[in-house]
Coordinates of N, CA and C and ligand atoms in Angstrom, one line a residue:
M1 N 51.9 110.3 81.4 CA 52.0 111.7 81.4 C 50.9 112.5 80.6
P2 N 50.3 113.6 81.3 CA 49.3 114.5 80.7 C 49.8 114.8 79.3
T3 N 49.0 114.7 78.3 CA 49.3 115.1 76.8 C 48.1 115.7 76.2
G4 N 48.5 116.9 75.6 CA 47.4 117.5 74.9 C 47.6 117.4 73.5
K5 N 47.1 118.4 72.5 CA 47.3 118.3 71.0 C 48.7 118.8 70.7
L6 N 49.2 119.8 71.6 CA 50.5 120.3 71.2 C 51.7 120.1 72.2
V7 N 51.4 119.9 73.5 CA 52.3 119.6 74.5 C 52.1 118.2 75.3
R8 N 53.1 118.0 75.9 CA 53.2 116.7 77.1 C 53.7 117.4 78.2
L9 N 53.0 117.1 79.2 CA 53.6 117.6 80.6 C 54.4 116.6 81.4
R10 N 55.5 116.8 81.7 CA 56.3 115.8 82.4 C 57.3 116.3 83.5
P11 N 57.6 115.4 84.5 CA 58.2 115.8 85.7 C 59.6 116.6 85.5
M12 N 60.1 117.3 86.2 CA 61.4 118.2 85.9 C 62.5 117.1 86.1
E13 N 63.6 117.3 85.4 CA 64.9 116.7 85.5 C 66.0 117.8 85.9
P14 N 67.0 117.4 86.6 CA 68.1 118.2 87.1 C 68.7 118.9 85.8
S15 N 68.8 118.2 84.7 CA 69.2 119.0 83.6 C 68.3 120.2 83.1
D16 N 67.2 120.4 83.7 CA 66.3 121.5 83.4 C 66.6 122.6 83.8
A17 N 67.5 122.5 85.0 CA 67.7 123.8 85.8 C 68.5 124.9 85.1
E18 N 69.0 124.7 84.0 CA 69.7 126.0 83.2 C 68.6 126.6 82.5
A19 N 67.6 125.9 82.1 CA 66.5 126.6 81.2 C 65.6 127.5 82.4
L20 N 65.5 126.9 83.4 CA 64.6 127.5 84.3 C 65.4 128.7 85.1
W21 N 66.7 128.7 85.1 CA 67.3 129.8 85.7 C 67.2 130.9 84.5
R22 N 67.4 130.5 83.4 CA 67.4 131.6 82.2 C 66.0 132.3 82.1
W23 N 65.0 131.4 82.1 CA 63.7 132.0 82.1 C 63.5 132.9 83.4
N24 N 63.8 132.6 84.5 CA 63.6 133.3 85.8 C 64.6 134.7 85.8
S25 N 65.4 134.8 85.0 CA 66.3 135.9 84.9 C 65.7 136.8 83.8
D26 N 64.8 136.4 82.9 CA 64.3 137.3 81.9 C 63.2 138.1 82.2
P27 N 63.5 139.3 82.2 CA 62.4 140.5 82.6 C 61.2 140.3 81.8
D28 N 61.4 139.9 80.4 CA 59.9 139.8 79.7 C 59.1 138.8 80.1
V29 N 59.9 137.6 80.5 CA 58.9 136.3 80.9 C 58.4 136.7 82.4
M30 N 59.1 137.5 83.1 CA 58.8 137.7 84.6 C 57.9 139.0 84.7
R31 N 57.5 139.6 83.6 CA 57.0 141.1 83.6 C 55.9 141.1 84.6
W32 N 55.1 140.1 84.4 CA 53.8 140.1 85.5 C 53.8 139.0 86.5
M33 N 55.1 138.4 86.8 CA 55.1 137.6 87.9 C 56.0 138.0 88.9
D34 N 55.9 137.2 90.1 CA 56.7 137.7 91.4 C 58.0 136.9 91.1
E35 N 58.9 137.6 90.8 CA 60.3 136.7 90.4 C 61.0 136.5 91.8
G36 N 60.8 137.0 92.8 CA 61.4 136.8 94.2 C 62.8 137.4 94.2
Y37 N 63.5 136.9 94.9 CA 64.9 137.7 94.9 C 65.9 136.7 93.9
P38 N 67.0 137.4 93.4 CA 67.7 136.8 92.4 C 68.3 135.5 92.9
S39 N 68.3 134.5 92.0 CA 69.0 133.2 92.3 C 70.2 133.2 91.2
S40 N 71.2 132.5 91.6 CA 72.4 132.1 90.8 C 72.0 130.7 90.1
L41 N 72.8 130.4 89.1 CA 72.7 129.1 88.4 C 72.6 128.0 89.4
A42 N 73.8 128.1 90.1 CA 74.1 127.0 91.1 C 73.0 126.8 92.2
Q43 N 72.3 128.0 92.7 CA 71.2 127.8 93.6 C 70.0 127.2 92.8
T44 N 69.8 127.5 91.7 CA 68.7 127.0 91.0 C 68.8 125.4 90.7
V45 N 70.3 125.0 90.3 CA 70.5 123.7 90.4 C 70.2 122.9 91.5
E46 N 70.6 123.6 92.6 CA 70.4 122.8 93.9 C 69.1 122.7 94.2
R47 N 68.2 123.7 94.0 CA 66.7 123.7 94.3 C 66.1 122.7 93.4
V48 N 66.4 122.6 92.2 CA 65.8 121.6 91.1 C 66.2 120.1 91.8
E49 N 67.3 119.8 92.1 CA 68.1 118.6 92.6 C 67.3 118.1 93.9
N50 N 67.1 119.2 94.8 CA 66.5 118.8 96.2 C 65.1 118.8 96.2
R51 N 64.5 119.1 95.2 CA 63.0 119.1 94.9 C 62.2 117.8 95.4
G52 N 61.3 117.8 96.3 CA 60.8 116.4 96.6 C 60.0 115.7 95.5
R53 N 59.4 114.8 95.6 CA 58.4 114.1 94.6 C 57.3 115.1 94.6
N54 N 56.6 114.9 93.4 CA 55.3 115.6 93.1 C 54.4 114.9 94.1
S55 N 53.4 115.5 94.7 CA 52.4 115.0 95.4 C 51.1 115.8 95.3
Y56 N 50.0 115.5 96.2 CA 48.7 116.2 95.9 C 48.8 117.6 96.3
D57 N 49.7 118.1 97.1 CA 49.6 119.5 97.4 C 50.8 120.3 96.7
D58 N 51.5 119.6 95.8 CA 52.4 120.4 94.9 C 53.0 119.6 93.7
V59 N 52.2 119.8 92.6 CA 52.5 119.0 91.3 C 53.2 120.0 90.4
L60 N 54.5 119.8 90.1 CA 55.2 120.9 89.2 C 55.6 120.1 87.8
L61 N 55.3 120.6 86.7 CA 55.5 119.6 85.4 C 56.0 120.6 84.4
G62 N 57.1 120.2 83.7 CA 57.7 120.8 82.7 C 56.7 120.7 81.5
I63 N 56.8 121.8 80.7 CA 55.8 121.7 79.4 C 56.9 121.4 78.2
E64 N 56.6 120.2 77.6 CA 57.4 119.9 76.5 C 56.8 119.8 75.1
T65 N 57.2 120.3 74.1 CA 56.4 120.4 72.8 C 56.4 118.9 72.3
L66 N 55.2 118.5 71.7 CA 55.1 117.2 71.2 C 55.9 117.1 69.8
D67 N 56.0 118.3 69.1 CA 56.7 118.4 68.0 C 58.2 118.8 68.4
G68 N 59.1 117.9 68.7 CA 60.6 118.3 68.9 C 60.9 118.1 70.3
G69 N 60.1 117.7 71.1 CA 60.4 117.5 72.5 C 61.2 118.6 73.2
R70 N 60.8 119.8 72.9 CA 61.6 120.8 73.6 C 60.8 121.4 75.0
L71 N 61.6 121.5 75.9 CA 61.1 122.1 77.2 C 61.0 123.6 77.0
I72 N 59.5 124.0 77.2 CA 59.4 125.5 76.8 C 58.9 126.2 78.1
G73 N 58.4 125.5 79.1 CA 57.9 126.2 80.2 C 57.5 125.3 81.4
L74 N 56.7 125.8 82.4 CA 56.4 124.9 83.5 C 54.9 125.3 83.8
V75 N 54.2 124.2 84.4 CA 52.9 124.4 85.1 C 52.9 123.9 86.5
R76 N 52.2 124.3 87.4 CA 52.1 123.9 88.5 C 50.8 124.0 89.3
L77 N 50.4 123.0 89.9 CA 49.1 122.8 90.8 C 49.7 122.8 92.2
R78 N 49.2 123.8 92.9 CA 49.9 123.9 94.4 C 48.8 124.1 95.5
D79 N 49.2 123.8 96.6 CA 48.5 124.1 97.8 C 46.9 123.5 97.6
A80 N 46.8 122.4 97.2 CA 45.4 121.5 97.1 C 45.1 121.3 98.7
E81 N 44.0 121.5 98.8 CA 43.4 121.2 100.2 C 42.3 120.2 100.1
P82 N 42.4 118.9 100.6 CA 41.5 117.8 100.3 C 40.0 118.3 100.7
E83 N 40.0 119.2 101.9 CA 38.8 119.4 102.4 C 37.9 120.1 101.6
I84 N 38.5 120.9 100.8 CA 37.6 121.8 99.9 C 37.9 121.6 98.5
G85 N 38.8 120.7 98.0 CA 39.1 120.2 96.7 C 39.6 121.4 95.8
N86 N 40.3 122.2 96.4 CA 40.6 123.3 95.6 C 42.3 123.5 95.4
A87 N 42.8 123.9 94.4 CA 44.2 124.0 94.2 C 44.5 125.5 93.6
E88 N 45.6 126.0 93.5 CA 46.0 127.2 92.8 C 47.0 126.7 91.6
L89 N 46.7 127.5 90.6 CA 47.5 127.2 89.2 C 48.5 128.3 89.0
D90 N 49.6 127.9 88.7 CA 50.7 128.7 87.9 C 51.3 128.3 86.6
I91 N 51.3 129.0 85.6 CA 51.9 128.6 84.4 C 52.8 129.6 83.8
Y92 N 54.0 129.3 83.3 CA 54.6 130.2 82.3 C 55.4 129.4 81.2
I93 N 55.3 130.2 80.0 CA 56.2 129.8 79.0 C 57.4 130.5 79.0
G94 N 58.4 130.0 79.1 CA 59.6 130.7 79.3 C 60.5 131.1 78.0
E95 N 60.3 130.3 77.0 CA 60.8 130.5 75.7 C 59.9 131.3 74.9
K96 N 60.5 132.5 74.7 CA 59.6 133.8 74.3 C 59.2 133.4 72.7
D97 N 60.0 132.6 72.1 CA 59.6 132.4 70.5 C 58.5 131.3 70.5
C98 N 58.2 130.7 71.7 CA 56.9 130.1 71.5 C 55.6 130.6 72.1
W99 N 55.8 131.9 72.4 CA 54.5 132.6 72.7 C 53.5 132.7 71.5
G100 N 52.2 132.8 71.7 CA 51.3 133.0 70.7 C 51.1 131.9 69.8
K101 N 51.5 130.6 70.1 CA 51.2 129.4 69.2 C 50.4 128.4 69.9
G102 N 49.6 128.8 70.9 CA 48.7 127.8 71.4 C 49.4 126.9 72.4
Y103 N 50.6 126.9 72.7 CA 51.2 126.1 73.8 C 50.5 126.4 75.3
G104 N 50.4 127.6 75.7 CA 49.9 128.0 76.8 C 48.5 127.3 77.2
T105 N 47.7 127.6 76.1 CA 46.3 127.2 76.2 C 46.5 125.6 76.3
D106 N 47.1 124.9 75.6 CA 47.0 123.5 75.6 C 47.7 123.0 77.0
A107 N 48.8 123.6 77.4 CA 49.4 123.2 78.7 C 48.2 123.6 79.9
T108 N 47.7 124.6 79.9 CA 46.8 124.9 80.9 C 45.6 124.1 81.0
R109 N 45.0 123.7 79.9 CA 43.9 122.8 79.8 C 44.4 121.3 80.3
E110 N 45.4 120.9 79.9 CA 45.9 119.5 80.3 C 46.3 119.6 81.9
I111 N 46.9 120.5 82.6 CA 47.0 120.5 83.8 C 45.6 120.6 84.6
C112 N 44.8 121.2 84.0 CA 43.5 121.4 84.7 C 42.7 120.1 84.6
R113 N 42.7 119.6 83.4 CA 42.1 118.0 83.3 C 42.8 117.3 84.3
Y114 N 44.2 117.2 84.4 CA 44.7 116.3 85.5 C 44.2 116.7 86.8
G115 N 44.3 117.8 87.1 CA 43.6 118.2 88.4 C 42.2 117.7 88.8
F116 N 41.2 117.9 87.8 CA 39.9 117.3 88.0 C 39.7 115.9 87.8
D117 N 40.4 115.3 86.9 CA 40.3 113.8 86.7 C 41.2 113.0 87.7
K118 N 42.3 113.4 87.9 CA 43.2 112.5 88.5 C 43.2 112.9 90.0
M119 N 43.2 114.2 90.4 CA 43.3 114.6 91.8 C 41.7 114.8 92.3
R120 N 40.8 114.7 91.5 CA 39.5 114.9 91.9 C 39.2 116.2 92.7
L121 N 39.8 117.3 92.1 CA 39.6 118.6 92.4 C 38.2 119.2 92.3
H122 N 37.6 120.0 93.0 CA 36.3 120.6 92.7 C 36.5 121.9 92.1
S123 N 37.6 122.6 92.4 CA 38.0 124.0 91.7 C 39.5 124.3 91.6
I124 N 39.7 125.2 90.6 CA 41.2 125.5 90.5 C 41.1 127.2 90.4
A125 N 42.0 127.7 91.2 CA 42.0 129.2 91.3 C 43.2 129.6 90.9
L126 N 43.5 130.9 90.4 CA 44.6 131.7 90.3 C 44.5 133.2 90.3
W127 N 45.6 133.8 90.7 CA 45.6 135.3 90.6 C 46.6 135.7 89.3
V128 N 46.0 136.7 88.7 CA 46.7 137.2 87.5 C 46.6 138.9 87.5
V129 N 47.7 139.5 87.0 CA 47.8 140.8 87.1 C 46.7 141.2 86.0
A130 N 46.1 142.4 86.3 CA 45.0 142.8 85.5 C 45.5 143.1 84.0
E131 N 46.6 143.7 83.8 CA 47.2 144.0 82.6 C 47.7 142.8 81.8
N132 N 47.8 141.5 82.3 CA 48.4 140.5 81.7 C 47.3 140.0 80.7
T133 N 47.0 140.7 79.6 CA 45.8 140.3 78.8 C 45.9 138.9 78.0
A134 N 47.2 138.6 77.8 CA 47.4 137.4 76.9 C 47.1 136.1 78.1
A135 N 47.4 136.2 79.2 CA 47.2 135.2 80.2 C 45.8 135.0 80.5
I136 N 45.1 136.3 80.6 CA 43.6 136.1 81.0 C 42.9 135.6 79.8
R137 N 43.3 135.8 78.6 CA 42.8 135.3 77.4 C 42.9 133.8 77.4
V138 N 44.1 133.2 77.7 CA 44.3 131.8 77.9 C 43.5 131.2 78.8
Y139 N 43.3 131.9 80.1 CA 42.4 131.2 81.1 C 41.1 131.3 80.7
E140 N 40.6 132.1 80.2 CA 39.2 132.4 79.6 C 38.9 131.4 78.6
K141 N 39.9 131.1 77.7 CA 39.7 130.2 76.7 C 39.4 128.7 77.2
V142 N 40.1 128.5 78.3 CA 40.0 127.1 78.9 C 38.8 126.9 79.7
G143 N 38.3 128.0 80.3 CA 36.9 127.9 81.0 C 36.9 128.6 82.4
F144 N 38.1 129.3 82.6 CA 38.1 130.1 83.9 C 37.1 131.4 83.8
T145 N 36.7 131.8 84.9 CA 36.0 132.9 85.0 C 36.5 134.0 86.0
Q146 N 36.3 135.2 85.7 CA 36.8 136.1 86.5 C 35.8 136.4 87.9
D147 N 36.5 136.1 88.9 CA 35.6 136.3 90.3 C 35.7 137.3 91.1
G148 N 36.8 138.0 90.9 CA 37.2 139.2 91.9 C 38.3 139.9 91.6
R149 N 38.6 141.0 92.4 CA 39.8 141.8 91.9 C 40.3 142.4 93.1
Q150 N 41.6 142.3 93.4 CA 42.3 142.9 94.4 C 43.0 144.1 94.0
R151 N 42.7 145.3 94.7 CA 43.4 146.6 94.1 C 44.8 146.7 94.6
D152 N 45.6 147.2 93.8 CA 47.0 147.5 94.0 C 47.6 146.3 94.9
A153 N 47.6 145.1 94.2 CA 48.1 144.0 95.0 C 49.5 143.5 94.2
F154 N 49.9 144.3 93.3 CA 51.3 143.8 92.5 C 52.1 145.1 92.3
R155 N 53.2 145.1 92.6 CA 54.1 146.3 92.3 C 55.1 146.1 91.2
R156 N 55.2 146.8 90.2 CA 56.0 146.6 89.1 C 56.7 148.0 88.6
D157 N 57.8 148.3 88.3 CA 58.3 149.6 87.8 C 57.9 150.9 88.6
G158 N 57.7 150.5 90.0 CA 57.1 151.7 90.6 C 55.7 152.2 90.6
K159 N 55.0 151.2 90.1 CA 53.5 151.5 90.0 C 52.8 150.1 90.6
W160 N 51.6 150.5 91.2 CA 50.7 149.5 91.7 C 49.9 148.9 90.6
H161 N 49.5 147.7 90.5 CA 48.6 147.0 89.6 C 47.5 146.4 90.3
D162 N 46.5 146.0 89.8 CA 45.4 145.2 90.4 C 45.7 143.8 90.0
M163 N 45.1 142.8 90.8 CA 45.2 141.5 90.5 C 43.8 140.8 90.5
V164 N 43.7 139.9 89.5 CA 42.2 139.4 89.3 C 42.2 138.0 89.7
L165 N 41.2 137.6 90.4 CA 41.1 136.3 90.9 C 40.2 135.4 89.9
M166 N 40.6 134.3 89.3 CA 39.9 133.5 88.3 C 39.8 132.2 88.8
T167 N 38.7 131.6 88.6 CA 38.4 130.3 89.2 C 37.7 129.5 88.0
M168 N 38.0 128.2 88.1 CA 37.1 127.2 87.4 C 36.6 126.1 88.2
L169 N 35.5 125.5 88.0 CA 34.8 124.5 88.7 C 34.8 123.2 87.9
E170 N 34.9 122.0 88.6 CA 34.8 120.8 87.9 C 33.5 120.9 86.8
G171 N 33.9 120.4 85.7 CA 32.7 120.4 84.7 C 32.7 121.7 83.7
E172 N 33.5 122.8 84.2 CA 33.6 123.9 83.3 C 34.9 124.0 82.3
L173 N 35.6 122.9 82.3 CA 36.8 122.9 81.5 C 36.3 122.8 79.7
A174 N 36.7 123.7 79.2 CA 36.5 123.7 77.8 C 37.4 123.2 76.8
G175 N 36.9 122.4 76.1 CA 37.7 121.9 74.9 C 38.3 120.3 75.3
Ligands
LIG201 C1 50.6 133.9 79.3 C2 51.3 132.8 78.5 C3 51.2 131.6 79.5 C4 50.3 132.5 77.4 O1 50.9 131.4 76.8 P1 50.9 131.3 75.0 O2 51.4 130.0 74.6 O3 51.5 132.6 74.5 O4 49.3 131.4 74.9 P2 48.4 131.0 73.5 O5 49.3 131.1 72.3 O6 47.9 129.6 73.8 O7 47.3 132.0 73.6 C5 47.6 133.4 73.7 C6 46.2 134.1 73.4 O8 46.3 135.5 74.1 C7 46.2 136.3 72.9 N1 47.1 137.4 73.2 C8 48.3 137.4 73.2 N2 48.9 138.6 73.4 C9 47.8 139.3 73.6 C10 47.8 140.8 74.2 N3 48.7 141.6 74.3 N4 46.4 141.1 74.3 C11 45.4 140.4 74.1 N5 45.5 139.1 73.8 C12 46.6 138.6 73.6 C13 46.6 135.4 71.7 O9 45.8 136.1 70.6 C14 45.8 134.2 71.9 O10 44.5 134.3 72.0 P3 43.6 133.7 70.6 O11 44.2 132.2 70.7 O12 42.1 133.8 70.8 O13 44.1 134.4 69.6 C15 52.6 133.1 78.1 O14 52.7 134.4 77.3 C16 53.6 133.4 79.3 O15 54.1 132.6 79.8 N6 53.9 134.8 79.6 C17 54.9 135.1 80.8 C18 54.5 134.6 82.0 C19 53.1 134.7 82.5 O16 52.6 136.0 82.4 N7 52.5 133.8 83.1 C20 51.0 133.9 83.6 C21 51.2 134.5 85.1 S1 49.6 134.6 85.8

C-alpha cells in the first residue's frame, strides 16, 4: 500500500460507503467539486459494492491516517492512457476536521509517486476551480504547475468560475 508520512492509501471496502455518502452530501466538502445528481445511501452502497477492481485506467484508494487508521478521504488516478502515459488526478478529504493538517499534501504526493513509479506515467493532470486556493496550494507544494485556464468552466451558486489546468511531469515530484 502506498504509505506517506501521515497517511496510507488503501482500496475501498463496502463498509466505507456510509462515509462516502456523508462526504458527497456535505456542501462544504463539495463546494468546488462537481457533485453530480444526489444519491441515496443505498445507491452509494450499491456503487461501492459493484465497483470493479482497481486497474491501470482507474485507481481509487481511500486515505487512512497512520495515526489511528481513520478513513478521511479519497484519491483517484483515472483515464490513464498508455500511449501518452498521462492520467488525471482527483482528491478530497471528506472529514473537515482533518483539513489543514497536511493530510491532503501527503496523500497527493503518495498517489503521484505511485503513478510515476508503479504505473510508469509520464505526466499527471488535473483541473481545479480557480478559487480553490487550498487545493492549488497543495498541488503546487507537491510539484504541479499551472498550465492553462478555461474561462467559465464551472458553475456554482448562480455564478461561473474559471478552472485551472495543472500538470506534473515525471521527475518533478517534490518531497
Ligand atoms: C483541498 C484539500 C484536498 C486540501 O487538503 P488538506 O489536508 O486540507 O491540505 P494540507 O493541510 O496538506 O495543505 C493545505 C495548504 O493550503 C493552505 N490553505 C488552506 N486554506 C487556504 C486558503 N483558504 N487560502 C490559501 N491557502 C490555504 C494551507 O495553509 C496549506 O498550505 P501550507 O502547508 O503552505 O500552510 C481539502 O481541503 C479538501 O479535500 N477540500 C474539499 C475537496 C476539494 O476541494 N478537493 C480538490 C478538488 S480539485
